[in-house]
Amino acid sequence: VYCMLLIYLQQVLFCFSLLISTEEYDLEITNNGPITTGAQATVHATLRIKNNSLASNLYHFNWIYAPLILIEKSERQLNSMINVTGEFPGTFPVSVWVTHRNCWLCRPVARNVTVLQITEFITGNLTIAQIEDSRFIRHGSSSSTGAVTRISFCLHDPSDYFKSARFVYNWDFGDGVYQITKEPFVYCNYSTMGNRTVHLKVIAEWEQIGSIIHEKETMQKTGDFTTSLELLDAVKGINVVGSRETHVMENLSLSLHINGTPPLSLCWLIKSECIPLEGEKCHLVVINGSCYNLSHTFSDAGQYCLSVRVENGVTMLQTYHEIKVWPTGLQPAFFVLLCVALVSVMVGLVLYTTFRSNTQQKDLVEVADFDFSPLSDKNLSSHSEPGCCQICCRSCFLQSPQETARESHELLLSFYKPVKMYTV
Ligand SMILES: *[C@@H]1O[C@H](CO)[C@@H](O)[C@H](O)[C@H]1NC(C)=O
Ligand SMILES: *[C@@H]1O[C@H](CO)[C@@H](O)[C@H](O)[C@H]1NC(C)=O
Ligand SMILES: *[C@@H]1O[C@H](CO)[C@@H](O)[C@H](O)[C@H]1NC(C)=O
Ligand SMILES: *[C@@H]1O[C@H](CO)[C@@H](O)[C@H](O)[C@H]1NC(C)=O
Ligand SMILES: *[C@@H]1O[C@H](CO)[C@@H](O)[C@H](O)[C@H]1NC(C)=O
Ligand SMILES: *[C@@H]1O[C@H](CO)[C@@H](O)[C@H](O)[C@H]1NC(C)=O
Ligand SMILES: *[C@@H]1O[C@H](CO)[C@@H](O)[C@H](O)[C@H]1NC(C)=O
Ligand SMILES: *[C@@H]1O[C@H](CO)[C@@H](O)[C@H](O)[C@H]1NC(C)=O
Ligand SMILES: *[C@@H]1O[C@H](CO)[C@@H](O)[C@H](O)[C@H]1NC(C)=O
């Protein structure tokens, strides 16, 4: 007896030591409900230990699930799982607490509770997706008109309770259109905007052996689902009205006309190049109508680009508008005039110089006749075929260094020859 008492005392002491470290544990509990009556739900519990030195201990999971019916229970070190079923609808708390395996009388190290929902109806939900460029895009409850919207029912049946059931879906699209399908989804194409409410009644039927009179009986369960759909017009176009040209320090006004349902969030930016707008690096305005006026004054001349992005919850559109900014007071026409004047002056200059050089050359030749200048020498003119201009051009454009050397040599010779002749 003493021995027994001693052991008991030891256990109590051990447990008191454990009491202090209650904060060292986390007990997570989850269930995969809601379920329909007769189906099974799984409840998972996981013990998390914050202090690694306690991980080597052994633990025991204690469950309370009444009035639910236990189907299966499993336990592995720090995890435990139960499968339960219920005959009646309602919300049922399932609780679990964890004790040390060798200390049944001790206070639990951790406890937690979860609430399982059981309904007599089919469980699931409705999702809305829109097809854009043959991809499905989920927009929450917003959709754009003129595009195909897919509304689909997703059955929640974790224990495969409805595996042998036949389903019939009754759709009410809220605009006087009804549809009955065997597939859990429908495609619809709304052409007018506004808010819609879509109702779906799901009917599941299957046969099973009755529990009282062992005969085949037809089982039926139903479910009602509702989703609301906010139909918006897609942003179909942005039209920038205004000049593409302006001057430095001039007030340029532009009007943006947007084809789409307000409210629209509009973001604009003027930069030297067109850029796709992302984030908040642009001037963001929320507009209530379909028109927005903006004015901008440029401080430097050059090429600019107005980038505009418009969004309305379902669609996004971007556009660009190029703007040429001229220096102050300089009209394009003035530039044309200036160019014409410049060109005519140039032409005049060229004509003048050509005329001048012609007369000058003539003078030079005449003088050379008297001067015995090398240029006037007959020998030279016959010997050196390339004229002055030709030499210049050749040496400028196409001559290899060798050729240039030879030519200059030739030139030198031709210069020397007459000199020699006259000295003799
Ligand atoms: C109980 O379980 C929930 C769900 O896993 C978890 O978020 C919560 O922290 C747990 N509570 C305690 C005291 O461990
Ligand atoms: C972990 O537990 C051991 C034994 O209970 C204790 O000595 C230690 O201080 C604890 N560590 C932390 C970080 O709490
Ligand atoms: C218990 O539930 C799990 C997961 O939900 C499942 O894999 C398992 O087969 C179920 N056990 C029984 C006996 O139905
Ligand atoms: C709808 O059901 C799916 C699958 O069961 C789930 O992932 C999703 O979170 C549910 N959505 C809502 C809004 O309940
Ligand atoms: C949807 O309806 C609009 C107008 O009612 C039509 O222009 C469009 O082509 C339709 N889309 C499809 C995929 O049927
Ligand atoms: C449609 O519903 C949304 C909220 O879901 C609301 O903000 C909006 O004003 C409604 N539009 C109309 C036309 O009723
Ligand atoms: C530019 O003109 C608009 C009206 O056309 C005016 O509202 C705005 O204040 C002007 N901006 C400047 C800087 O003068
Ligand atoms: C948008 O316009 C409507 C009517 O034209 C008005 O009732 C509403 O207050 C406006 N909203 C904003 C944010 O200006
Ligand atoms: C934008 O400017 C035009 C004239 O330039 C004017 O008719 C219109 O009312 C303005 N819109 C807004 C929203 O200020």
XYZ file of C-alpha atoms and ligand atoms in Angstrom:
550
model
C 0.000 0.000 0.000
C 2.812 2.358 0.931
C 4.534 1.480 -2.278
C 1.353 2.225 -4.216
C 0.953 5.524 -2.425
C 4.536 6.435 -3.141
C 4.099 5.719 -6.852
C 0.875 7.736 -6.875
C 2.586 10.626 -5.119
C 5.411 10.475 -7.597
C 2.925 10.658 -10.458
C 1.116 13.621 -8.924
C 4.454 15.411 -8.461
C 5.402 14.641 -12.042
C 2.124 16.052 -13.188
C 2.542 19.232 -11.147
C 5.860 19.739 -12.812
C 4.042 19.369 -16.150
C 1.341 21.863 -15.135
C 3.896 24.626 -15.163
C 4.844 23.928 -18.763
C 1.275 24.062 -20.186
C 2.195 27.040 -22.360
C 4.750 24.849 -24.115
C 1.969 23.180 -26.177
C -0.386 24.106 -28.980
C -3.222 21.787 -29.867
C -4.693 22.423 -33.299
C -8.039 20.914 -34.204
C -9.813 21.041 -37.561
C -12.829 19.381 -39.198
C -13.759 18.997 -42.850
C -17.411 19.980 -42.403
C -20.044 21.009 -43.112
C -21.474 17.599 -43.975
C -24.880 16.253 -44.789
C -26.649 13.892 -42.370
C -25.451 10.333 -42.842
C -22.111 11.368 -44.376
C -18.857 11.205 -42.456
C -16.676 13.987 -41.184
C -13.029 13.751 -40.182
C -11.684 15.680 -37.205
C -7.898 16.107 -36.946
C -5.927 17.105 -33.874
C -2.213 17.936 -33.904
C -0.100 18.654 -30.853
C 2.716 21.141 -31.361
C 5.484 21.333 -28.789
C 7.437 24.538 -28.542
C 10.148 23.146 -26.234
C 12.099 20.439 -28.031
C 13.196 18.747 -24.793
C 9.551 17.605 -24.240
C 9.141 16.030 -27.696
C 10.387 12.637 -26.571
C 7.440 12.205 -24.154
C 4.456 10.044 -25.075
C 1.008 11.585 -25.289
C -2.568 10.370 -25.311
C -5.488 12.044 -27.104
C -8.924 11.972 -25.404
C -11.963 12.814 -27.547
C -15.510 13.912 -26.701
C -17.850 13.736 -29.690
C -21.275 12.731 -28.318
C -23.969 12.645 -29.681
C -22.083 11.965 -32.905
C -21.332 8.376 -33.819
C -17.683 7.335 -33.963
C -16.699 5.399 -37.093
C -12.945 5.271 -36.725
C -10.231 6.605 -34.436
C -6.489 6.668 -34.994
C -3.574 8.066 -33.065
C 0.065 8.518 -34.050
C 2.526 10.165 -31.671
C 1.508 13.845 -31.938
C -1.528 13.402 -34.237
C -4.971 11.969 -33.769
C -7.948 11.687 -36.090
C -11.561 10.568 -35.701
C -14.253 9.897 -38.300
C -17.746 10.667 -37.056
C -21.234 10.700 -38.502
C -24.502 12.236 -37.379
C -28.162 11.322 -37.835
C -29.515 14.773 -37.067
C -28.729 18.219 -38.321
C -27.175 20.750 -36.002
C -23.901 22.199 -34.804
C -21.913 19.816 -32.636
C -18.822 20.621 -30.594
C -16.044 18.021 -30.727
C -13.357 18.450 -28.100
C -10.004 16.848 -27.528
C -7.461 17.016 -24.729
C -4.006 15.595 -24.508
C -2.441 13.955 -21.426
C 0.850 12.238 -20.776
C 0.510 8.581 -21.621
C 1.883 7.404 -18.278
C -0.184 9.845 -16.226
C -3.926 9.336 -16.682
C -4.899 11.316 -13.642
C -2.868 14.348 -14.529
C -4.287 17.553 -15.848
C -4.153 17.724 -19.641
C -1.203 19.465 -21.253
C -3.482 21.020 -23.874
C -7.116 21.079 -24.938
C -9.118 22.492 -27.832
C -12.561 22.293 -29.416
C -14.034 22.469 -32.914
C -17.630 22.846 -34.081
C -18.931 20.460 -36.722
C -21.879 21.536 -38.818
C -24.332 18.863 -39.983
C -27.197 19.712 -42.299
C -29.922 17.633 -43.897
C -29.171 19.349 -47.229
C -26.511 18.921 -49.855
C -23.410 20.988 -49.073
C -21.312 22.909 -51.574
C -20.998 26.332 -53.093
C -21.318 28.264 -56.312
C -18.405 29.884 -58.110
C -18.439 32.397 -60.943
C -15.753 32.559 -63.583
C -15.508 34.445 -66.798
C -13.943 33.264 -70.004
C -11.488 35.743 -71.442
C -9.187 34.709 -74.270
C -10.196 31.058 -73.598
C -8.956 31.302 -70.021
C -11.083 31.255 -66.871
C -10.749 34.352 -64.789
C -12.382 34.666 -61.390
C -13.555 38.151 -60.521
C -15.378 37.448 -57.283
C -18.959 38.392 -58.001
C -18.218 40.928 -60.753
C -18.519 40.032 -64.393
C -18.563 42.008 -67.554
C -21.426 42.009 -69.986
C -21.021 40.572 -73.449
C -18.549 37.939 -72.261
C -19.357 34.354 -71.370
C -19.747 33.694 -67.664
C -19.522 30.214 -66.175
C -21.413 29.522 -62.980
C -20.454 26.217 -61.452
C -21.585 24.235 -58.460
C -18.919 22.587 -56.354
C -20.197 19.707 -54.229
C -18.631 19.361 -50.784
C -18.645 15.652 -50.058
C -15.420 14.629 -48.288
C -16.583 11.081 -47.498
C -17.967 10.330 -50.986
C -21.460 9.924 -49.571
C -23.070 10.847 -52.895
C -20.875 8.541 -55.005
C -23.832 6.616 -56.458
C -26.232 9.553 -56.680
C -27.708 11.095 -59.838
C -27.798 14.875 -59.788
C -30.198 17.274 -61.439
C -29.536 21.010 -61.403
C -32.299 23.608 -61.699
C -30.953 27.052 -62.515
C -32.826 30.342 -62.210
C -30.847 33.185 -63.719
C -32.947 35.986 -62.253
C -33.906 37.426 -65.625
C -36.776 35.045 -66.325
C -34.505 32.376 -67.771
C -34.561 28.867 -66.252
C -32.434 25.898 -67.146
C -32.232 22.265 -66.040
C -28.892 20.524 -66.493
C -27.181 17.274 -65.596
C -23.772 18.962 -65.401
C -22.906 21.061 -62.366
C -22.154 24.158 -64.471
C -23.797 26.509 -66.940
C -22.509 29.101 -69.348
C -24.413 32.310 -69.637
C -24.030 35.443 -71.642
C -25.644 38.488 -70.082
C -26.044 41.429 -72.398
C -27.373 44.019 -69.938
C -25.564 45.274 -66.895
C -26.856 45.385 -63.329
C -27.016 43.085 -60.346
C -28.370 39.578 -60.760
C -29.154 36.840 -58.307
C -28.715 33.297 -59.532
C -30.560 30.505 -57.716
C -29.690 26.845 -57.999
C -31.618 23.882 -56.664
C -29.634 20.661 -56.613
C -31.429 17.334 -56.351
C -29.522 14.118 -55.643
C -31.218 10.731 -55.886
C -29.892 7.269 -55.217
C -31.068 3.841 -54.142
C -30.027 2.031 -51.012
C -31.087 -0.934 -48.897
C -33.433 0.313 -46.198
C -32.397 -0.234 -42.593
C -35.840 -1.216 -41.265
C -37.530 -3.162 -44.044
C -34.592 -4.562 -45.985
C -35.825 -3.416 -49.319
C -34.471 -1.057 -51.932
C -35.605 2.480 -51.275
C -34.983 5.685 -53.140
C -33.121 8.343 -51.181
C -33.316 11.987 -52.071
C -31.472 15.040 -50.824
C -31.684 18.594 -52.034
C -29.720 21.785 -51.683
C -30.469 25.428 -52.437
C -27.727 27.826 -53.399
C -27.704 31.473 -54.282
C -25.039 33.711 -55.663
C -25.205 37.323 -56.719
C -23.602 38.573 -59.845
C -22.662 42.196 -60.447
C -22.544 42.761 -64.189
C -20.396 45.631 -65.317
C -19.623 46.912 -68.762
C -16.130 46.136 -69.852
C -13.950 49.167 -70.573
C -14.164 49.083 -74.361
C -12.217 52.148 -75.347
C -10.339 55.242 -74.308
C -10.422 58.232 -76.624
C -7.919 61.021 -76.031
C -9.205 64.290 -77.486
C -6.738 67.128 -77.778
C -3.727 68.451 -79.584
C -0.629 66.372 -80.245
C 1.517 69.489 -80.331
C 2.156 72.228 -77.834
C 4.818 74.680 -76.721
C 6.962 75.034 -73.668
C 5.108 76.827 -70.815
C 1.808 76.518 -72.652
C -1.235 74.966 -70.954
C -2.150 71.805 -72.869
C -5.679 70.520 -72.173
C -6.676 66.979 -73.047
C -10.040 65.241 -72.650
C -10.226 61.510 -71.991
C -13.478 59.905 -73.095
C -13.949 56.399 -71.727
C -16.408 53.807 -72.991
C -17.222 51.795 -69.856
C -19.390 51.707 -66.742
C -18.349 54.079 -63.962
C -16.911 54.215 -61.364
C -13.664 53.969 -63.262
C -10.245 54.229 -61.779
C -8.027 56.154 -64.146
C -4.286 56.547 -63.896
C -2.228 58.789 -66.163
C 1.406 59.743 -66.562
C 3.354 61.951 -68.965
C 6.897 60.813 -69.690
C 9.343 60.988 -72.548
C 8.378 57.474 -73.636
C 5.202 55.400 -73.560
C 5.226 52.967 -70.640
C 2.776 50.324 -69.423
C 1.421 51.674 -66.139
C 1.651 49.491 -63.070
C 1.229 50.224 -59.406
C 0.808 53.753 -58.074
C 3.498 55.505 -60.087
C 0.872 57.496 -61.979
C -1.751 60.125 -61.150
C -4.678 58.058 -59.903
C -8.192 59.480 -60.068
C -11.538 57.775 -59.559
C -14.061 59.209 -61.969
C -17.796 59.064 -61.720
C -18.576 59.807 -65.338
C -17.100 58.834 -68.663
C -14.983 61.953 -69.230
C -11.895 63.327 -67.563
C -10.122 66.594 -68.393
C -6.455 66.995 -67.664
C -4.132 69.897 -68.288
C -0.369 69.877 -68.321
C 2.336 72.480 -68.816
C 5.668 71.344 -70.231
C 8.868 73.043 -69.136
C 11.133 71.454 -71.757
C 10.792 70.885 -75.464
C 10.862 67.380 -76.866
C 8.825 64.265 -77.566
C 6.444 63.126 -74.796
C 3.918 60.374 -74.289
C 0.734 60.381 -72.229
C 0.092 56.870 -70.886
C -3.437 56.180 -69.618
C -4.765 53.114 -67.784
C -8.459 52.643 -66.995
C -9.946 49.917 -64.774
C -13.487 49.156 -63.681
C -13.232 46.019 -61.557
C -13.658 43.609 -64.461
C -11.420 44.970 -67.180
C -8.355 47.093 -67.647
C -7.367 49.041 -70.727
C -4.319 51.150 -71.608
C -3.729 53.741 -74.257
C -0.981 56.128 -75.328
C -1.023 59.630 -76.811
C 2.162 61.131 -78.193
C 2.814 64.832 -77.711
C 5.410 66.993 -79.433
C 6.554 69.999 -77.419
C 8.153 72.874 -79.351
C 10.390 75.549 -77.866
C 8.620 78.786 -76.867
C 7.132 80.873 -79.704
C 8.579 78.733 -82.476
C 5.829 77.674 -84.827
C 6.341 74.651 -87.080
C 5.580 76.985 -90.025
C 8.338 79.277 -88.846
C 10.720 76.336 -88.858
C 9.759 75.508 -92.435
C 10.379 79.130 -93.443
C 13.690 79.123 -91.625
C 14.717 75.946 -93.426
C 13.695 77.325 -96.821
C 15.654 80.514 -96.139
C 18.675 78.534 -94.980
C 18.580 76.281 -98.034
C 18.268 79.216 -100.437
C 21.189 80.984 -98.738
C 23.254 77.804 -99.033
C 22.351 77.376 -102.706
C 23.232 81.002 -103.339
C 26.549 80.581 -101.569
C 27.391 77.455 -103.522
C 26.502 79.112 -106.825
C 28.547 82.157 -105.909
C 31.650 80.196 -104.899
C 31.488 78.054 -108.042
C 31.265 81.136 -110.204
C 34.070 82.806 -108.263
C 36.424 79.832 -108.440
C 35.844 79.542 -112.189
C 36.867 83.120 -112.850
C 39.749 82.845 -110.389
C 41.139 79.746 -112.103
C 40.990 81.502 -115.408
C 42.936 84.415 -113.895
C 45.474 82.050 -112.463
C 46.076 80.314 -115.811
C 46.468 83.599 -117.509
C 48.952 84.723 -114.927
C 50.749 81.397 -115.020
C 51.402 81.849 -118.708
C 53.493 84.766 -117.862
C 54.807 83.561 -114.585
C 56.124 80.179 -115.731
C 54.207 78.721 -112.863
C 54.323 74.891 -112.728
C 50.570 74.813 -113.260
C 50.857 76.429 -116.688
C 53.500 73.990 -117.865
C 52.367 71.813 -120.782
C 54.592 68.987 -119.699
C 53.040 68.993 -116.302
C 49.450 69.122 -117.508
C 50.061 66.180 -119.863
C 52.099 64.249 -117.290
C 49.936 64.653 -114.227
C 46.612 63.393 -115.396
C 44.745 63.767 -112.119
C 43.755 67.348 -111.620
C 43.804 69.110 -108.300
C 40.258 68.260 -107.457
C 40.705 64.663 -108.496
C 43.722 64.309 -106.236
C 41.870 65.819 -103.356
C 38.841 63.647 -103.811
C 40.798 60.500 -104.344
C 42.996 61.013 -101.327
C 39.902 61.827 -99.335
C 37.698 58.939 -100.333
C 39.185 55.918 -101.954
C 42.944 55.898 -101.974
C 45.004 53.241 -100.308
C 48.006 54.771 -98.495
C 50.325 53.379 -101.174
C 48.443 55.025 -103.966
C 48.349 58.284 -102.119
C 52.092 58.066 -101.609
C 52.697 57.381 -105.284
C 50.530 60.266 -106.273
C 52.169 62.737 -103.954
C 55.498 61.485 -105.300
C 54.245 62.055 -108.827
C 53.135 65.460 -107.788
C 56.517 66.227 -106.317
C 58.242 65.056 -109.486
C 56.042 67.131 -111.666
C 56.781 70.061 -109.454
C 60.491 69.494 -109.612
C 60.754 68.839 -113.292
C 59.819 72.299 -114.539
C 62.004 73.880 -111.886
C 64.932 71.857 -113.161
C 64.049 72.794 -116.724
C 64.147 76.461 -116.023
C 67.356 76.335 -114.009
C 69.201 74.561 -116.843
C -7.386 25.486 -31.366
O -7.398 25.083 -32.720
C -7.450 26.149 -33.617
C -7.593 25.560 -35.023
O -6.562 24.651 -35.304
C -6.207 26.988 -33.476
O -6.248 28.066 -34.354
C -6.090 27.489 -32.039
O -4.874 28.180 -31.862
C -6.147 26.326 -31.092
N -6.172 26.819 -29.725
C -5.275 26.464 -28.821
C -5.461 27.037 -27.463
O -4.346 25.708 -29.087
C 12.362 23.334 -22.025
O 12.038 22.421 -20.982
C 13.111 22.138 -20.086
C 12.635 21.058 -19.138
O 11.296 21.216 -18.771
C 13.459 23.438 -19.345
O 14.557 23.204 -18.497
C 13.862 24.488 -20.404
O 14.088 25.736 -19.767
C 12.733 24.680 -21.407
N 13.185 25.563 -22.464
C 12.518 26.642 -22.849
C 13.107 27.403 -23.985
O 11.469 26.983 -22.311
C -11.879 8.326 -42.212
O -11.624 9.534 -42.958
C -10.493 9.465 -43.786
C -10.286 10.808 -44.421
O -11.430 11.560 -44.443
C -10.658 8.364 -44.817
O -9.501 8.271 -45.613
C -10.918 7.050 -44.119
O -11.187 6.051 -45.061
C -12.096 7.159 -43.162
N -12.249 5.909 -42.422
C -13.349 5.198 -42.458
C -13.315 3.921 -41.648
O -14.324 5.528 -43.112
C -16.305 26.648 -52.171
O -15.907 25.309 -52.101
C -14.563 25.088 -52.405
C -14.326 23.614 -52.400
O -15.030 22.997 -51.375
C -13.686 25.819 -51.389
O -12.329 25.637 -51.721
C -14.019 27.280 -51.400
O -13.289 27.958 -50.414
C -15.498 27.479 -51.176
N -15.815 28.873 -51.314
C -16.610 29.521 -50.499
C -16.835 30.954 -50.801
O -17.163 28.970 -49.552
C -22.604 37.184 -75.954
O -23.646 38.077 -76.324
C -23.224 39.186 -77.091
C -24.399 40.073 -77.362
O -25.578 39.596 -76.784
C -22.574 38.700 -78.376
O -22.064 39.813 -79.079
C -21.431 37.769 -78.052
O -20.893 37.254 -79.242
C -21.925 36.630 -77.192
N -20.806 35.804 -76.847
C -20.792 34.480 -77.027
C -19.537 33.774 -76.707
O -21.805 33.897 -77.380
C -24.800 45.903 -57.103
O -24.283 45.348 -55.911
C -23.141 46.030 -55.397
C -22.684 45.300 -54.151
O -22.768 43.941 -54.317
C -23.494 47.481 -55.085
O -22.331 48.165 -54.650
C -24.040 48.139 -56.345
O -24.452 49.442 -56.040
C -25.206 47.345 -56.896
N -25.607 47.946 -58.167
C -26.879 48.133 -58.491
C -27.108 48.719 -59.844
O -27.773 47.833 -57.747
C -4.916 75.076 -67.711
O -6.192 75.271 -68.276
C -7.278 74.693 -67.521
C -8.546 74.963 -68.283
O -8.371 74.908 -69.638
C -7.316 75.279 -66.132
O -8.306 74.622 -65.381
C -5.963 75.067 -65.444
O -5.956 75.684 -64.185
C -4.855 75.647 -66.304
N -3.578 75.327 -65.675
C -2.606 76.205 -65.527
C -1.368 75.733 -64.867
O -2.745 77.356 -65.909
C -21.363 59.831 -58.607
O -22.500 60.380 -59.243
C -23.726 60.077 -58.608
C -24.852 60.667 -59.426
O -24.427 61.213 -60.614
C -23.710 60.639 -57.182
O -24.914 60.295 -56.519
C -22.524 60.088 -56.427
O -22.452 60.675 -55.143
C -21.264 60.370 -57.173
N -20.137 59.731 -56.484
C -18.959 60.324 -56.315
C -17.922 59.528 -55.612
O -18.744 61.431 -56.744
C -13.999 68.827 -70.122
O -13.784 69.897 -71.012
C -14.846 70.071 -71.946
C -14.469 71.212 -72.841
O -13.120 71.211 -73.077
C -16.138 70.368 -71.207
O -17.208 70.474 -72.143
C -16.426 69.249 -70.224
O -17.580 69.576 -69.450
C -15.269 69.032 -69.294
N -15.529 67.882 -68.473
C -15.230 67.812 -67.166
C -15.590 66.537 -66.472
O -14.707 68.753 -66.607
